[in-house]
XYZ file of N, CA and C in Angstrom:
339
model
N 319.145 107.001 85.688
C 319.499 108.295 85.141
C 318.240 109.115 84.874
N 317.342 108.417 84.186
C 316.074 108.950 84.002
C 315.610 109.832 85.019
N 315.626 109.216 86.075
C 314.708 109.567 87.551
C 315.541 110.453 87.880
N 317.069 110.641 87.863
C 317.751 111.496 88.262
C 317.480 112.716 87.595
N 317.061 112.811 86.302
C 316.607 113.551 85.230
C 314.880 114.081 85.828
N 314.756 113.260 86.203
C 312.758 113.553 86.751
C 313.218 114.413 88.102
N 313.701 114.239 88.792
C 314.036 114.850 89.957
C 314.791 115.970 89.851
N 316.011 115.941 89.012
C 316.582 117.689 88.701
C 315.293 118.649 87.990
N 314.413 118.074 87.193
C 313.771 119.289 86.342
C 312.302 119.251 87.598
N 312.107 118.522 88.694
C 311.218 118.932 89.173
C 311.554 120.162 90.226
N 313.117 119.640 90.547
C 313.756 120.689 91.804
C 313.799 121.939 90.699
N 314.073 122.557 89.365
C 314.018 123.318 88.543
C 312.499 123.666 88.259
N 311.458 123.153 88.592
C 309.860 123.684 88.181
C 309.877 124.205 89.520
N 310.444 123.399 90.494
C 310.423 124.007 92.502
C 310.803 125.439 92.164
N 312.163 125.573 91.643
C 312.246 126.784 92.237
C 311.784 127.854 91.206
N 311.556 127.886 90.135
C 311.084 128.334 89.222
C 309.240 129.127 89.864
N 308.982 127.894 90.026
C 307.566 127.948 91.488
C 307.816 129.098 92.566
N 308.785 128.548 93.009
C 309.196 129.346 94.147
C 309.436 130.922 94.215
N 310.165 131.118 93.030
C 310.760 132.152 92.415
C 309.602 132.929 91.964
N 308.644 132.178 91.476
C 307.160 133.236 91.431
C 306.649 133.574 92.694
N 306.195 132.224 93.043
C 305.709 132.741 94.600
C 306.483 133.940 95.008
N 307.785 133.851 95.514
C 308.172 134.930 95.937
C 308.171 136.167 95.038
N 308.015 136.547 94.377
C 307.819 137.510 93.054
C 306.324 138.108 93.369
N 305.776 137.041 93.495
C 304.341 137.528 94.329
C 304.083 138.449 95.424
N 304.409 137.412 96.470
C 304.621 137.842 97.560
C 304.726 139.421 97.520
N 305.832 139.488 96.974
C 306.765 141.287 97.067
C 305.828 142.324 96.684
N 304.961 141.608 95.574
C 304.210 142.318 94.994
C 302.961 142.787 96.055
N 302.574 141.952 96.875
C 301.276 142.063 97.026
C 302.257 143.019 99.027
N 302.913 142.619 99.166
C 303.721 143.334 100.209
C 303.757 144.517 99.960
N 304.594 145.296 98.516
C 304.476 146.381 98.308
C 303.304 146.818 97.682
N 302.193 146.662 97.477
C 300.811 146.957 97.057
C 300.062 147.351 98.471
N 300.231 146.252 99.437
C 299.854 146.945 100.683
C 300.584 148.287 101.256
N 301.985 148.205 101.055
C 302.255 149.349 101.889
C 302.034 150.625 101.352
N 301.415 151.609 102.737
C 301.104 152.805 102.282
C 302.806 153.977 102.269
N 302.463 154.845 101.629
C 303.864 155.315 101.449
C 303.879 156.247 102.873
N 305.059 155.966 103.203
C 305.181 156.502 104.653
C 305.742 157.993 104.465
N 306.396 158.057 103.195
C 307.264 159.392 103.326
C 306.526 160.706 103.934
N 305.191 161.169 103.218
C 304.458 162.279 103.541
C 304.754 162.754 105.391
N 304.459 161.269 105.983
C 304.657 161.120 107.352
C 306.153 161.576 108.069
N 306.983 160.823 107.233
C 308.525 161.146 107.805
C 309.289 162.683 107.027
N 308.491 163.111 106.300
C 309.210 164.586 105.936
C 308.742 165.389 106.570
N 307.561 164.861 107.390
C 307.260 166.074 108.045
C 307.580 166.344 109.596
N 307.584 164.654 109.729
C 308.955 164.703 111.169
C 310.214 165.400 110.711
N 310.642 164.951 109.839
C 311.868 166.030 109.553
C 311.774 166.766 109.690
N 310.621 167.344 108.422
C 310.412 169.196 109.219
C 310.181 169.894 110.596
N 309.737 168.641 111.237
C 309.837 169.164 112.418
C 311.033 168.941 113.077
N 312.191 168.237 113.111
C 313.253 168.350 113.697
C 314.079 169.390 113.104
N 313.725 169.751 111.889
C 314.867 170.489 111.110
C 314.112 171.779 111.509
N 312.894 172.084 111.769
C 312.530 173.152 112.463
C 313.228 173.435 114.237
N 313.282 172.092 114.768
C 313.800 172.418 116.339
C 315.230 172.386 116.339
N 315.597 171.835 114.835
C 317.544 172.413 115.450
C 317.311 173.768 114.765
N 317.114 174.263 113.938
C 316.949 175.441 113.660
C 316.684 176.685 114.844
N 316.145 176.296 115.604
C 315.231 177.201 116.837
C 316.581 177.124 117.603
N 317.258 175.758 117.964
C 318.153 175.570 118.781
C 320.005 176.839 118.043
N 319.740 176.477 116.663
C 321.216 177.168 116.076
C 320.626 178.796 116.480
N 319.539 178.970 116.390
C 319.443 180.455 116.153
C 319.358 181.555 117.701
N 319.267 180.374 118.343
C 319.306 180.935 119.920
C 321.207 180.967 119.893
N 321.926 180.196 119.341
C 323.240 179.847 119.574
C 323.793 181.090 118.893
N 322.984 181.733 117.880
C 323.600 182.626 117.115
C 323.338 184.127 118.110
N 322.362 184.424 118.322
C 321.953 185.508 119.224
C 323.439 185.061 120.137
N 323.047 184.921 121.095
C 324.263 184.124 121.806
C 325.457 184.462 121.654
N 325.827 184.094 120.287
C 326.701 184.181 119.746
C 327.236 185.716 119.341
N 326.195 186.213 119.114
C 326.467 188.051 118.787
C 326.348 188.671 119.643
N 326.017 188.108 120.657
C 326.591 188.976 122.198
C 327.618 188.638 122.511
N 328.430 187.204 122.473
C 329.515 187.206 123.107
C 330.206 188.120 122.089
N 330.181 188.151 121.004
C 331.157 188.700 120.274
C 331.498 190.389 120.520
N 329.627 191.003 120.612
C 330.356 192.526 121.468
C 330.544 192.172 122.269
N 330.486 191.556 123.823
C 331.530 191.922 124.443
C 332.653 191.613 124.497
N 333.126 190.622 123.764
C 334.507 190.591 123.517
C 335.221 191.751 122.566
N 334.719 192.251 121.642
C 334.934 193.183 121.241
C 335.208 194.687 122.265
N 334.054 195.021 122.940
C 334.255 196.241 123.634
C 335.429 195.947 124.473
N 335.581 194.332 125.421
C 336.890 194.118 126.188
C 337.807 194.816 125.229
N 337.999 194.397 123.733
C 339.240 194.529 122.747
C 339.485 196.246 123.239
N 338.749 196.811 122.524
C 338.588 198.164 122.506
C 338.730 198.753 123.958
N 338.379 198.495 125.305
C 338.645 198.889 126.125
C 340.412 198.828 126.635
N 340.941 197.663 126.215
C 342.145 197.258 126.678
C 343.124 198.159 125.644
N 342.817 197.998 124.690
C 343.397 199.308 123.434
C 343.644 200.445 124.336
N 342.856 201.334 124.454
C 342.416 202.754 125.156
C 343.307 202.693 126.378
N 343.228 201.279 127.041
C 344.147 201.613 127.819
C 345.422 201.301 128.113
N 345.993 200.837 126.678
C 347.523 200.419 126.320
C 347.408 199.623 126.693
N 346.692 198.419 127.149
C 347.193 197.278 127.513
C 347.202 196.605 126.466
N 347.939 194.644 126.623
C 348.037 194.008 125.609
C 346.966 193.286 125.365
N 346.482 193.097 123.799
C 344.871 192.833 123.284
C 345.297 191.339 122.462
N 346.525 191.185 123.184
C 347.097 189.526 121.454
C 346.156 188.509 122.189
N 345.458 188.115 123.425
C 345.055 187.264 123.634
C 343.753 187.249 123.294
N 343.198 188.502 124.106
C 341.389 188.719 123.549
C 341.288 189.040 122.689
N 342.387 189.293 121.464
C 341.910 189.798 119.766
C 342.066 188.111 119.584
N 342.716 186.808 119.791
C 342.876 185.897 119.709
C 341.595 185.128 119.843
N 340.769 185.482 121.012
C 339.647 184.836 121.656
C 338.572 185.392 120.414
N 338.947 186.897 120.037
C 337.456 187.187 119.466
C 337.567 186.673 118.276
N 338.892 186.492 117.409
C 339.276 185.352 116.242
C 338.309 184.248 115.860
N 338.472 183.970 117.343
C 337.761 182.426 117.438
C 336.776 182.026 117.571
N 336.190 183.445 117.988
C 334.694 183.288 118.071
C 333.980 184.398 117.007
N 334.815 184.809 116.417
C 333.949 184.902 115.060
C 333.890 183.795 113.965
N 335.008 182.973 114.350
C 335.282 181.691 113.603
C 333.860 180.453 113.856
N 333.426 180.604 115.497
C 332.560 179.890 115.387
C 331.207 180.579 114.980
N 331.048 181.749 114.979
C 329.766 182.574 114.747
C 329.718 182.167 113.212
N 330.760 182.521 112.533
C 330.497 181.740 110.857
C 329.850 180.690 110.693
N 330.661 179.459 111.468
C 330.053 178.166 111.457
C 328.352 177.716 112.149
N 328.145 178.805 113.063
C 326.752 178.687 113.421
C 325.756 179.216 112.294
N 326.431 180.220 111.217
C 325.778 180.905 110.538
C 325.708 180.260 109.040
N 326.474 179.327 108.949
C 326.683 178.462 107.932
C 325.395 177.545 108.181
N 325.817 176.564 109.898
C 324.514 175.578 109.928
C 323.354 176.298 109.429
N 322.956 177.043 110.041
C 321.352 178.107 109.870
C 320.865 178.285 108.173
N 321.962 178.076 107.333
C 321.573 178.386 105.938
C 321.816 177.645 105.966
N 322.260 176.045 106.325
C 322.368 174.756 105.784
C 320.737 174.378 106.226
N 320.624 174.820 107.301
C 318.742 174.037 107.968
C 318.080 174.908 107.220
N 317.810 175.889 106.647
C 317.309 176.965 106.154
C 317.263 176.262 104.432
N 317.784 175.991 104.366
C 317.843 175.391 102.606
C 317.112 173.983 102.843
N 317.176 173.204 103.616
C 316.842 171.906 103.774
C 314.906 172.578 103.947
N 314.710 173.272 104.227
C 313.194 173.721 104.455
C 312.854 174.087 103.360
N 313.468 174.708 102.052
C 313.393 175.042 100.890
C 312.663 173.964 100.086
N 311.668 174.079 99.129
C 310.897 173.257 98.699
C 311.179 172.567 97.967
């Protein structure tokens, strides 16, 4: 029983041991590492700069299709014809011009300090 007793409290100093060691370890792991963030926010900034470049070409884009869907509107008016489909189309694409204009102040805030 004894020895069984010598052998549980040594496997209990083991891991107790162990449990430092590794406690160590972590320590001297995170003591080495340098902080990477400075590095990766500024990759961000640079991606959050190139979708930005990318939404804002989409928006230009975007405000041309919309006059000419508009002038179509207005032309087909003038000439009595029916406008339920291209007032439908330009609906929808003012619907997405919002949402492009939403992203742009969503990337636009993320650049905010």
């Amino acid at each position: 029983m004894q020895d069984r007793l010598c052998v549980i409290g040594f496997r209990l100093r083991a891991n107790d041991s162990y449990r430092e060691e590794l406690a160590k370890t972590e320590e001297r792991r995170n003591a080495d590492r340098v902080d990477p963030s400075p590095r990766i926010v500024s990759m961000d900034r640079a991606s959050i700069y190139d979708e930005l470049s990318r939404v804002e070409r989409e928006v230009v884009a975007g405000e041309r299709q919309l006059a000419e869907q508009e002038r179509l509107v207005l032309d087909l008016k003038r000439e009595g014809q029916n406008t339920s489909g291209p007032e439908r189309e330009l609906e929808r694409l003012r619907e997405r011009q919002r949402l492009r204009d939403q992203d742009r102040q969503r990337l636009l805030s993320l650049l905010q300090p």
